[in-house]
Amino acid sequence: MSVPQVKRKIMDPKILIFMLLVCCSSVFNVGAQSYQGKWKLLKRSIGVSAMHMALLPNEKIVTFDRSEFGPSNITLPHGKCIKEDSKSSDCYAHSVEFNPATRAVRPLTILSETWCSSGAFSIDGTLVQSGGYRLGEKVVRYFKPCMDCDWEEDQNGLLSPRWYASNQVLPDGKIIMVGGRYQFTYEFIPKLSGSDRILYKLPFLKETRNSALVPNNLYPFLHLSTDGNLFVFANDRGILLDYINNKVVRSYPVMPGGVSRNYPSTGSSVLLPLKLFSTTDSDNNTSTPDAEVLICGGTAPDSNEKANVGVFVPASKSCGRLIITAASPEWEMEEMPINRVMGDMIMLPTGDILIINGAAKGTAGWGVARDPVLNPVLYRPDPRNSDESTRFEVLAPSLIPRLYHSTAHLLSDGRVLVGGSNPNINYNFSALYPTELSLEAFYPPYFTKTKPRPSIVAVNPGLKIGFKQKISLEFTLEGSVILSDLFVTMVASSFTTHSIAMNQRLLVLAFNNKVKKTSSGNYLVEGNAPETAALAPPGYYQLFLVHEAIPSKGKWIQIKQF
C-alpha cells in the first residue's frame, strides 16, 4: 500500500490547529447564537477530492474525483503506473478507499474518466458506477465490498454516452440510468435480456431544457414510487414514468417560484420517509403508503450565464413538497432559513433531513459560486409538536467551504461524512475556493442529547430478510422503553455526487406496539419486513432502532427475494 504523497501546501498549520480546537467542540457559538451539532476533522488529506462517494456494506467509503485534471496527491501502490499512451503514464490514484473507523486510506485504480458520473448498488452490495466524460462515457465500473478489491471496468457497458446522468435501483434489482448531456433517453444495467439492450426515448428531457449550453435539467432527480413507477424531475417539473412500457403515466404541476432545480442550478431532492406502520387494512388487503417528494434550493434559470460574467445571483430559499401518489397533487411550498445552491440532502436515521454544503450565491461550475453556506440545516418532515415553524433548525457551522463537487454521506454510526470541493485543474490550493482533499464528520444534534442511546444486539431470523417476513430486533437500553417514542428505520445504500444521493430511501418499518424482555434482560420488538420490492428494492440497507429521537448504530441487512 502506498502512502499519500502530499505535493503541495494544503493548509497553514496554525489554521489547522485552530480548526481542530473548534471543530471538536460540542457546540459552536457564533456571536450570540448557539448552534446544535458538532464537527470533527477526520483526515486532512485523503489524496483525492471527494467528488463521488459511496458507503459499502463492509463500512468502507469509496470516493473518487476525475483523472484528466493532472496528478492527485496520492500515488498508486508499489510504483504502479497506468500507461496513457506511448509517451506518458499516470502513477497517481484518482480513487481511494477510506476506513472511517481507522481513518486509513487505500489508493485504488480507475482506468477511465469518471468526471460527473453516476452510480447505485446491485443486490449483492457491489457498487455499480456508470458513465463519465470522453473515454469514460460508456463505461460501467464495479467495486465489490471485499478485502483488497479494486475497480473492474466494462468499457462498453452502456449503449449511449452518459455524462451528468442519474441512476435508481428498481424492484427487480436492475438499475435504470436516465439522461445525461444531450441524451434524452434511458437504459438499464446490467444488460441481461433483449429488452435491456434497447435505448428508450424520453422526450421529457428535451422539453425541460432551458438551452443547449445551460440546460438546467442535468442529473435529473429520480425516485421510485410506491407503485413501482419512476418519478423523474428535471428543471422545474416532474413526471411519473412507466419505464417498462416506456410511457409517461402522469405529469405533475410546475414547481412554483420560477427556480431551476437541476444542474447547473443544482438544488437537491429526497423521497420523504415511507411509513409502513400499517401493512394491511381490515380486509387483509395490502395498504401502500403515499410517496412524497421534497425538493429544496436551486437558483434562477439564468444564474449560470450571469455568474460566468461576474454577476452572482442569490440562490433560492424555497422548498416544495409533492405527494406524487395523490389523486390531485399540488406543491406545498415553504422556505429554508438560508439561501442555498449545491446543497446535499441526507436522510438521517431519525427520518429528519440534513441539508448541508453549498453556496448562497451563484451556481454550480468552476469558480461561479460565492458566499459558502457553512451552516447545515435540519428539516423535520413531521415536527414533534405539530408546529410547522419548527421544521427548520440552523445547526453548527463548519470552517471549510464545500462548494462545487462536494459530497456528504450517512455513516452507520449516525454521523454524516463530508468531503470534496473544487477539484481545480492540477489541484489548485491558491484559488479563491481551493481544491479540498479533507474529510470531516458532522455529528447531528442527537449525539449531544443526554438520554441513553439504544443498541441493536441481534436481528432475527438473520441479516438476510425476505419480503413480508416476520422479523424481531433484540436491543439494549439503559432505563425503561417509551413505546410512543420507539420506531425502526431502514436506509438504502446510496451513491452521492453533485447534490444527489442516488437511490437514497428511508422506510419506517411496521413494528407492533409491544416490547418484551428476553431471558438475558434485553428488550425485544417484533414486526414485518416491507411487503413489496416497490417499497424496498432488493439490496443492502442500514437498520436503525430509534428511541426518543436517538438512533442506534446501524446494522446492515440484505433484502432479497427468496
Short mmCIF file of N, CA and C in Angstrom, two decimals, residues 166-304:
data_model
loop_
_atom_site.label_atom_id
_atom_site.label_comp_id
_atom_site.label_asym_id
_atom_site.label_seq_id
_atom_site.Cartn_x
_atom_site.Cartn_y
_atom_site.Cartn_z
N SER A 166 -28.41 10.15 -14.11
CA SER A 166 -28.82 9.71 -12.77
C SER A 166 -29.24 8.26 -12.80
N ASN A 167 -29.07 7.57 -11.66
CA ASN A 167 -29.38 6.15 -11.54
C ASN A 167 -30.38 5.89 -10.41
N GLN A 168 -31.13 4.79 -10.54
CA GLN A 168 -32.05 4.37 -9.49
C GLN A 168 -32.22 2.85 -9.56
N VAL A 169 -32.18 2.20 -8.40
CA VAL A 169 -32.41 0.75 -8.32
C VAL A 169 -33.92 0.50 -8.45
N LEU A 170 -34.28 -0.54 -9.21
CA LEU A 170 -35.67 -0.87 -9.49
C LEU A 170 -36.11 -2.12 -8.72
N PRO A 171 -37.41 -2.42 -8.69
CA PRO A 171 -37.90 -3.56 -7.92
C PRO A 171 -37.29 -4.91 -8.31
N ASP A 172 -36.86 -5.06 -9.55
CA ASP A 172 -36.26 -6.33 -9.97
C ASP A 172 -34.75 -6.36 -9.73
N GLY A 173 -34.20 -5.32 -9.11
CA GLY A 173 -32.77 -5.27 -8.82
C GLY A 173 -31.94 -4.64 -9.92
N LYS A 174 -32.53 -4.42 -11.08
CA LYS A 174 -31.80 -3.73 -12.15
C LYS A 174 -31.67 -2.25 -11.80
N ILE A 175 -30.79 -1.58 -12.51
CA ILE A 175 -30.56 -0.15 -12.32
C ILE A 175 -30.98 0.57 -13.59
N ILE A 176 -31.82 1.59 -13.44
CA ILE A 176 -32.18 2.42 -14.59
C ILE A 176 -31.26 3.64 -14.60
N MET A 177 -30.81 4.02 -15.78
CA MET A 177 -29.92 5.17 -15.96
C MET A 177 -30.62 6.15 -16.90
N VAL A 178 -30.84 7.37 -16.39
CA VAL A 178 -31.67 8.34 -17.10
C VAL A 178 -30.87 9.58 -17.47
N GLY A 179 -30.95 9.98 -18.74
CA GLY A 179 -30.45 11.27 -19.18
C GLY A 179 -28.96 11.33 -19.38
N GLY A 180 -28.43 12.53 -19.17
CA GLY A 180 -27.05 12.85 -19.48
C GLY A 180 -27.01 13.99 -20.48
N ARG A 181 -25.88 14.60 -20.64
CA ARG A 181 -25.77 15.76 -21.53
C ARG A 181 -26.07 15.35 -22.97
N TYR A 182 -27.06 15.98 -23.57
CA TYR A 182 -27.53 15.72 -24.94
C TYR A 182 -28.10 14.31 -25.10
N GLN A 183 -28.47 13.66 -24.00
CA GLN A 183 -29.04 12.32 -24.08
C GLN A 183 -30.46 12.37 -23.53
N PHE A 184 -31.45 12.13 -24.37
CA PHE A 184 -32.85 12.23 -23.99
C PHE A 184 -33.46 10.83 -23.98
N THR A 185 -32.77 9.95 -23.29
CA THR A 185 -33.11 8.53 -23.28
C THR A 185 -32.84 7.94 -21.90
N TYR A 186 -33.21 6.66 -21.74
CA TYR A 186 -32.82 5.88 -20.57
C TYR A 186 -32.50 4.46 -21.00
N GLU A 187 -31.75 3.77 -20.14
CA GLU A 187 -31.38 2.37 -20.38
C GLU A 187 -31.19 1.67 -19.05
N PHE A 188 -30.91 0.35 -19.12
CA PHE A 188 -30.83 -0.47 -17.91
C PHE A 188 -29.46 -1.12 -17.77
N ILE A 189 -29.05 -1.33 -16.50
CA ILE A 189 -27.84 -2.06 -16.15
C ILE A 189 -28.26 -3.14 -15.14
N PRO A 190 -27.79 -4.41 -15.28
CA PRO A 190 -26.99 -4.96 -16.39
C PRO A 190 -27.88 -5.33 -17.57
N LYS A 191 -27.25 -5.68 -18.66
CA LYS A 191 -27.98 -5.98 -19.88
C LYS A 191 -28.11 -7.51 -20.00
N LEU A 192 -29.14 -8.03 -19.28
CA LEU A 192 -29.31 -9.48 -19.18
C LEU A 192 -30.23 -10.04 -20.25
N SER A 193 -31.12 -9.21 -20.79
CA SER A 193 -32.09 -9.69 -21.78
C SER A 193 -32.15 -8.73 -22.95
N GLY A 194 -32.95 -9.09 -23.95
CA GLY A 194 -33.07 -8.25 -25.13
C GLY A 194 -33.62 -6.88 -24.82
N SER A 195 -34.58 -6.82 -23.88
CA SER A 195 -35.18 -5.53 -23.54
C SER A 195 -34.19 -4.62 -22.83
N ASP A 196 -33.16 -5.20 -22.21
CA ASP A 196 -32.13 -4.40 -21.54
C ASP A 196 -31.17 -3.77 -22.55
N ARG A 197 -31.19 -4.26 -23.77
CA ARG A 197 -30.26 -3.77 -24.80
C ARG A 197 -30.93 -2.77 -25.74
N ILE A 198 -32.03 -2.18 -25.26
CA ILE A 198 -32.76 -1.18 -26.03
C ILE A 198 -32.55 0.19 -25.39
N LEU A 199 -32.40 1.20 -26.23
CA LEU A 199 -32.31 2.57 -25.77
C LEU A 199 -33.72 3.17 -25.85
N TYR A 200 -34.26 3.60 -24.72
CA TYR A 200 -35.64 4.08 -24.65
C TYR A 200 -35.68 5.61 -24.70
N LYS A 201 -36.47 6.16 -25.57
CA LYS A 201 -36.56 7.61 -25.70
C LYS A 201 -37.38 8.22 -24.56
N LEU A 202 -36.96 9.42 -24.12
CA LEU A 202 -37.68 10.15 -23.08
C LEU A 202 -37.71 11.63 -23.47
N PRO A 203 -38.69 12.03 -24.31
CA PRO A 203 -38.75 13.42 -24.81
C PRO A 203 -38.84 14.45 -23.68
N PHE A 204 -39.34 14.07 -22.51
CA PHE A 204 -39.44 14.98 -21.37
C PHE A 204 -38.10 15.66 -21.08
N LEU A 205 -37.00 14.96 -21.30
CA LEU A 205 -35.68 15.52 -21.01
C LEU A 205 -35.31 16.62 -22.00
N LYS A 206 -35.79 16.53 -23.21
CA LYS A 206 -35.55 17.61 -24.17
C LYS A 206 -36.48 18.79 -23.91
N GLU A 207 -37.70 18.49 -23.50
CA GLU A 207 -38.70 19.54 -23.26
C GLU A 207 -38.34 20.42 -22.07
N THR A 208 -37.55 19.92 -21.14
CA THR A 208 -37.26 20.67 -19.92
C THR A 208 -35.93 21.41 -19.98
N ARG A 209 -35.27 21.45 -21.12
CA ARG A 209 -34.02 22.21 -21.26
C ARG A 209 -34.32 23.70 -21.33
N ASN A 210 -33.50 24.52 -20.64
CA ASN A 210 -33.54 25.97 -20.85
C ASN A 210 -32.83 26.35 -22.14
N SER A 211 -31.66 25.73 -22.36
CA SER A 211 -30.90 25.95 -23.58
C SER A 211 -29.91 24.81 -23.72
N ALA A 212 -29.26 24.73 -24.88
CA ALA A 212 -28.28 23.67 -25.09
C ALA A 212 -27.06 23.86 -24.20
N LEU A 213 -26.67 25.13 -23.95
CA LEU A 213 -25.46 25.40 -23.17
C LEU A 213 -25.73 25.34 -21.68
N VAL A 214 -26.87 25.85 -21.22
CA VAL A 214 -27.23 25.83 -19.80
C VAL A 214 -28.60 25.17 -19.68
N PRO A 215 -28.63 23.83 -19.68
CA PRO A 215 -29.91 23.13 -19.76
C PRO A 215 -30.73 23.18 -18.47
N ASN A 216 -30.06 23.22 -17.31
CA ASN A 216 -30.74 23.21 -16.01
C ASN A 216 -31.63 21.98 -15.80
N ASN A 217 -31.35 20.90 -16.50
CA ASN A 217 -32.11 19.67 -16.28
C ASN A 217 -31.21 18.43 -16.23
N LEU A 218 -29.90 18.66 -16.06
CA LEU A 218 -28.99 17.52 -15.96
C LEU A 218 -29.02 16.95 -14.54
N TYR A 219 -28.52 15.72 -14.40
CA TYR A 219 -28.67 14.99 -13.15
C TYR A 219 -30.13 15.08 -12.67
N PRO A 220 -31.08 14.57 -13.46
CA PRO A 220 -32.48 14.63 -13.02
C PRO A 220 -32.68 13.87 -11.71
N PHE A 221 -33.64 14.33 -10.90
CA PHE A 221 -33.95 13.65 -9.66
C PHE A 221 -34.82 12.43 -9.97
N LEU A 222 -34.44 11.28 -9.45
CA LEU A 222 -35.18 10.04 -9.65
C LEU A 222 -35.62 9.48 -8.30
N HIS A 223 -36.89 9.09 -8.21
CA HIS A 223 -37.40 8.43 -7.00
C HIS A 223 -38.36 7.33 -7.42
N LEU A 224 -38.14 6.13 -6.90
CA LEU A 224 -39.05 5.02 -7.18
C LEU A 224 -40.30 5.20 -6.34
N SER A 225 -41.45 5.33 -7.02
CA SER A 225 -42.71 5.49 -6.31
C SER A 225 -43.16 4.16 -5.71
N THR A 226 -44.10 4.23 -4.79
CA THR A 226 -44.56 3.02 -4.10
C THR A 226 -45.40 2.12 -5.00
N ASP A 227 -45.78 2.62 -6.19
CA ASP A 227 -46.50 1.77 -7.14
C ASP A 227 -45.55 1.12 -8.15
N GLY A 228 -44.24 1.36 -8.00
CA GLY A 228 -43.25 0.74 -8.88
C GLY A 228 -42.87 1.59 -10.07
N ASN A 229 -43.60 2.68 -10.34
CA ASN A 229 -43.21 3.59 -11.41
C ASN A 229 -42.14 4.55 -10.93
N LEU A 230 -41.54 5.29 -11.86
CA LEU A 230 -40.39 6.14 -11.54
C LEU A 230 -40.77 7.61 -11.66
N PHE A 231 -40.56 8.35 -10.56
CA PHE A 231 -40.73 9.80 -10.58
C PHE A 231 -39.44 10.41 -11.13
N VAL A 232 -39.58 11.24 -12.16
CA VAL A 232 -38.45 11.92 -12.79
C VAL A 232 -38.71 13.42 -12.73
N PHE A 233 -37.78 14.16 -12.13
CA PHE A 233 -37.91 15.62 -12.04
C PHE A 233 -36.73 16.26 -12.75
N ALA A 234 -37.03 17.22 -13.63
CA ALA A 234 -35.98 17.92 -14.36
C ALA A 234 -36.34 19.39 -14.50
N ASN A 235 -35.45 20.25 -14.05
CA ASN A 235 -35.59 21.71 -14.14
C ASN A 235 -36.63 22.23 -13.16
N ASP A 236 -37.92 22.20 -13.52
CA ASP A 236 -38.94 22.75 -12.63
C ASP A 236 -40.22 21.92 -12.61
N ARG A 237 -40.14 20.67 -13.12
CA ARG A 237 -41.36 19.86 -13.18
C ARG A 237 -41.01 18.37 -13.21
N GLY A 238 -42.04 17.55 -12.96
CA GLY A 238 -41.81 16.12 -12.89
C GLY A 238 -42.86 15.32 -13.64
N ILE A 239 -42.52 14.05 -13.89
CA ILE A 239 -43.43 13.09 -14.50
C ILE A 239 -43.34 11.77 -13.73
N LEU A 240 -44.32 10.91 -13.94
CA LEU A 240 -44.27 9.54 -13.44
C LEU A 240 -44.13 8.64 -14.65
N LEU A 241 -43.04 7.88 -14.68
CA LEU A 241 -42.69 7.10 -15.87
C LEU A 241 -42.91 5.61 -15.63
N ASP A 242 -43.69 4.98 -16.50
CA ASP A 242 -43.76 3.53 -16.59
C ASP A 242 -42.61 3.12 -17.50
N TYR A 243 -41.46 2.81 -16.90
CA TYR A 243 -40.24 2.55 -17.66
C TYR A 243 -40.28 1.22 -18.39
N ILE A 244 -41.16 0.32 -17.97
CA ILE A 244 -41.26 -0.98 -18.64
C ILE A 244 -41.93 -0.82 -20.00
N ASN A 245 -43.00 -0.02 -20.03
CA ASN A 245 -43.74 0.19 -21.27
C ASN A 245 -43.39 1.51 -21.96
N ASN A 246 -42.37 2.22 -21.42
CA ASN A 246 -41.91 3.49 -21.99
C ASN A 246 -43.08 4.46 -22.19
N LYS A 247 -43.79 4.71 -21.08
CA LYS A 247 -44.99 5.53 -21.13
C LYS A 247 -45.03 6.47 -19.94
N VAL A 248 -45.28 7.74 -20.19
CA VAL A 248 -45.48 8.71 -19.11
C VAL A 248 -46.93 8.56 -18.63
N VAL A 249 -47.10 8.15 -17.38
CA VAL A 249 -48.44 7.88 -16.86
C VAL A 249 -49.03 9.07 -16.10
N ARG A 250 -48.16 10.02 -15.67
CA ARG A 250 -48.66 11.23 -15.02
C ARG A 250 -47.70 12.38 -15.31
N SER A 251 -48.25 13.57 -15.44
CA SER A 251 -47.45 14.79 -15.49
C SER A 251 -47.87 15.66 -14.31
N TYR A 252 -46.88 16.21 -13.60
CA TYR A 252 -47.16 16.96 -12.38
C TYR A 252 -47.08 18.46 -12.64
N PRO A 253 -47.69 19.27 -11.76
CA PRO A 253 -47.64 20.72 -11.94
C PRO A 253 -46.21 21.25 -11.89
N VAL A 254 -45.98 22.34 -12.58
CA VAL A 254 -44.69 23.03 -12.49
C VAL A 254 -44.49 23.49 -11.05
N MET A 255 -43.29 23.33 -10.53
CA MET A 255 -42.99 23.76 -9.17
C MET A 255 -42.98 25.29 -9.13
N PRO A 256 -43.74 25.92 -8.24
CA PRO A 256 -43.83 27.38 -8.23
C PRO A 256 -42.49 28.06 -7.90
N GLY A 257 -42.38 29.33 -8.29
CA GLY A 257 -41.25 30.14 -7.89
C GLY A 257 -40.32 30.56 -8.99
N GLY A 258 -40.44 29.97 -10.18
CA GLY A 258 -39.57 30.35 -11.28
C GLY A 258 -38.11 29.97 -11.08
N VAL A 259 -37.85 28.92 -10.28
CA VAL A 259 -36.49 28.49 -9.95
C VAL A 259 -36.18 27.19 -10.67
N SER A 260 -34.97 27.08 -11.20
CA SER A 260 -34.49 25.81 -11.76
C SER A 260 -33.83 25.00 -10.64
N ARG A 261 -34.04 23.69 -10.66
CA ARG A 261 -33.60 22.87 -9.53
C ARG A 261 -32.50 21.87 -9.87
N ASN A 262 -32.22 21.70 -11.17
CA ASN A 262 -31.23 20.68 -11.55
C ASN A 262 -29.99 21.33 -12.15
N TYR A 263 -28.94 20.54 -12.32
CA TYR A 263 -27.63 21.05 -12.74
C TYR A 263 -27.72 21.85 -14.04
N PRO A 264 -27.06 23.04 -14.06
CA PRO A 264 -26.16 23.60 -13.04
C PRO A 264 -26.83 24.49 -12.00
N SER A 265 -28.16 24.60 -12.04
CA SER A 265 -28.82 25.39 -10.99
C SER A 265 -28.90 24.62 -9.67
N THR A 266 -28.82 23.34 -9.70
CA THR A 266 -28.48 22.41 -8.63
C THR A 266 -29.11 22.66 -7.27
N GLY A 267 -30.38 22.25 -7.16
CA GLY A 267 -30.97 22.04 -5.86
C GLY A 267 -30.74 20.60 -5.44
N SER A 268 -31.58 20.09 -4.54
CA SER A 268 -31.46 18.70 -4.12
C SER A 268 -32.84 18.16 -3.80
N SER A 269 -32.95 16.83 -3.71
CA SER A 269 -34.26 16.21 -3.56
C SER A 269 -34.16 14.92 -2.75
N VAL A 270 -35.22 14.63 -1.99
CA VAL A 270 -35.35 13.34 -1.30
C VAL A 270 -36.78 12.84 -1.42
N LEU A 271 -36.94 11.54 -1.32
CA LEU A 271 -38.24 10.93 -1.11
C LEU A 271 -38.42 10.86 0.40
N LEU A 272 -39.44 11.50 0.94
CA LEU A 272 -39.63 11.54 2.39
C LEU A 272 -39.90 10.13 2.92
N PRO A 273 -39.66 9.90 4.24
CA PRO A 273 -39.79 8.55 4.80
C PRO A 273 -41.10 7.86 4.44
N LEU A 274 -40.98 6.61 4.05
CA LEU A 274 -42.15 5.78 3.75
C LEU A 274 -42.55 5.06 5.03
N LYS A 275 -43.73 5.37 5.53
CA LYS A 275 -44.16 4.84 6.82
C LYS A 275 -44.99 3.58 6.63
N LEU A 276 -44.47 2.47 7.10
CA LEU A 276 -45.12 1.18 6.93
C LEU A 276 -45.75 0.71 8.23
N PHE A 277 -46.20 1.66 9.07
CA PHE A 277 -46.78 1.30 10.35
C PHE A 277 -47.97 0.37 10.19
N SER A 278 -48.77 0.59 9.15
CA SER A 278 -49.94 -0.26 8.91
C SER A 278 -49.76 -0.95 7.58
N THR A 279 -49.62 -2.28 7.61
CA THR A 279 -49.36 -3.00 6.36
C THR A 279 -50.62 -3.57 5.73
N THR A 280 -51.68 -3.74 6.52
CA THR A 280 -52.93 -4.28 5.96
C THR A 280 -54.12 -3.55 6.54
N ASP A 281 -55.22 -3.53 5.76
CA ASP A 281 -56.46 -2.96 6.27
C ASP A 281 -57.31 -4.06 6.90
N SER A 282 -58.53 -3.72 7.27
CA SER A 282 -59.39 -4.68 7.98
C SER A 282 -59.74 -5.88 7.12
N ASP A 283 -59.68 -5.74 5.80
CA ASP A 283 -59.99 -6.86 4.91
C ASP A 283 -58.74 -7.62 4.50
N ASN A 284 -57.61 -7.33 5.19
CA ASN A 284 -56.35 -8.01 4.94
C ASN A 284 -55.78 -7.71 3.56
N ASN A 285 -56.14 -6.55 3.00
CA ASN A 285 -55.56 -6.10 1.75
C ASN A 285 -54.34 -5.24 2.03
N THR A 286 -53.31 -5.39 1.23
CA THR A 286 -52.09 -4.62 1.44
C THR A 286 -52.36 -3.12 1.29
N SER A 287 -51.86 -2.33 2.25
CA SER A 287 -52.02 -0.88 2.21
C SER A 287 -50.69 -0.26 1.81
N THR A 288 -50.69 0.47 0.70
CA THR A 288 -49.46 1.08 0.20
C THR A 288 -49.38 2.53 0.66
N PRO A 289 -48.28 2.93 1.29
CA PRO A 289 -48.17 4.31 1.76
C PRO A 289 -48.02 5.29 0.61
N ASP A 290 -48.41 6.54 0.87
CA ASP A 290 -48.18 7.59 -0.11
C ASP A 290 -46.69 7.84 -0.26
N ALA A 291 -46.31 8.32 -1.43
CA ALA A 291 -44.92 8.72 -1.69
C ALA A 291 -44.90 10.23 -1.84
N GLU A 292 -44.06 10.89 -1.04
CA GLU A 292 -43.98 12.35 -1.05
C GLU A 292 -42.54 12.78 -1.28
N VAL A 293 -42.36 13.68 -2.23
CA VAL A 293 -41.04 14.17 -2.61
C VAL A 293 -40.82 15.56 -2.03
N LEU A 294 -39.59 15.82 -1.58
CA LEU A 294 -39.17 17.14 -1.11
C LEU A 294 -38.02 17.62 -1.98
N ILE A 295 -38.13 18.84 -2.51
CA ILE A 295 -37.07 19.45 -3.33
C ILE A 295 -36.75 20.82 -2.73
N CYS A 296 -35.48 21.07 -2.48
CA CYS A 296 -35.06 22.33 -1.86
C CYS A 296 -33.91 22.98 -2.62
N GLY A 297 -33.90 24.30 -2.61
CA GLY A 297 -32.79 25.04 -3.18
C GLY A 297 -32.81 25.11 -4.69
N GLY A 298 -31.70 25.58 -5.25
CA GLY A 298 -31.60 25.84 -6.67
C GLY A 298 -31.41 27.34 -6.89
N THR A 299 -31.61 27.78 -8.11
CA THR A 299 -31.41 29.20 -8.39
C THR A 299 -32.14 29.58 -9.68
N ALA A 300 -32.05 30.85 -10.04
CA ALA A 300 -32.73 31.34 -11.24
C ALA A 300 -32.18 30.67 -12.49
N PRO A 301 -33.01 30.49 -13.52
CA PRO A 301 -32.56 29.79 -14.73
C PRO A 301 -31.34 30.40 -15.40
N ASP A 302 -31.15 31.73 -15.27
CA ASP A 302 -30.02 32.40 -15.93
C ASP A 302 -28.84 32.63 -14.99
N SER A 303 -28.87 32.00 -13.82
CA SER A 303 -27.82 32.24 -12.83
C SER A 303 -26.44 31.83 -13.33
N ASN A 304 -26.36 30.71 -14.04
CA ASN A 304 -25.07 30.24 -14.54
C ASN A 304 -24.49 31.20 -15.57
#
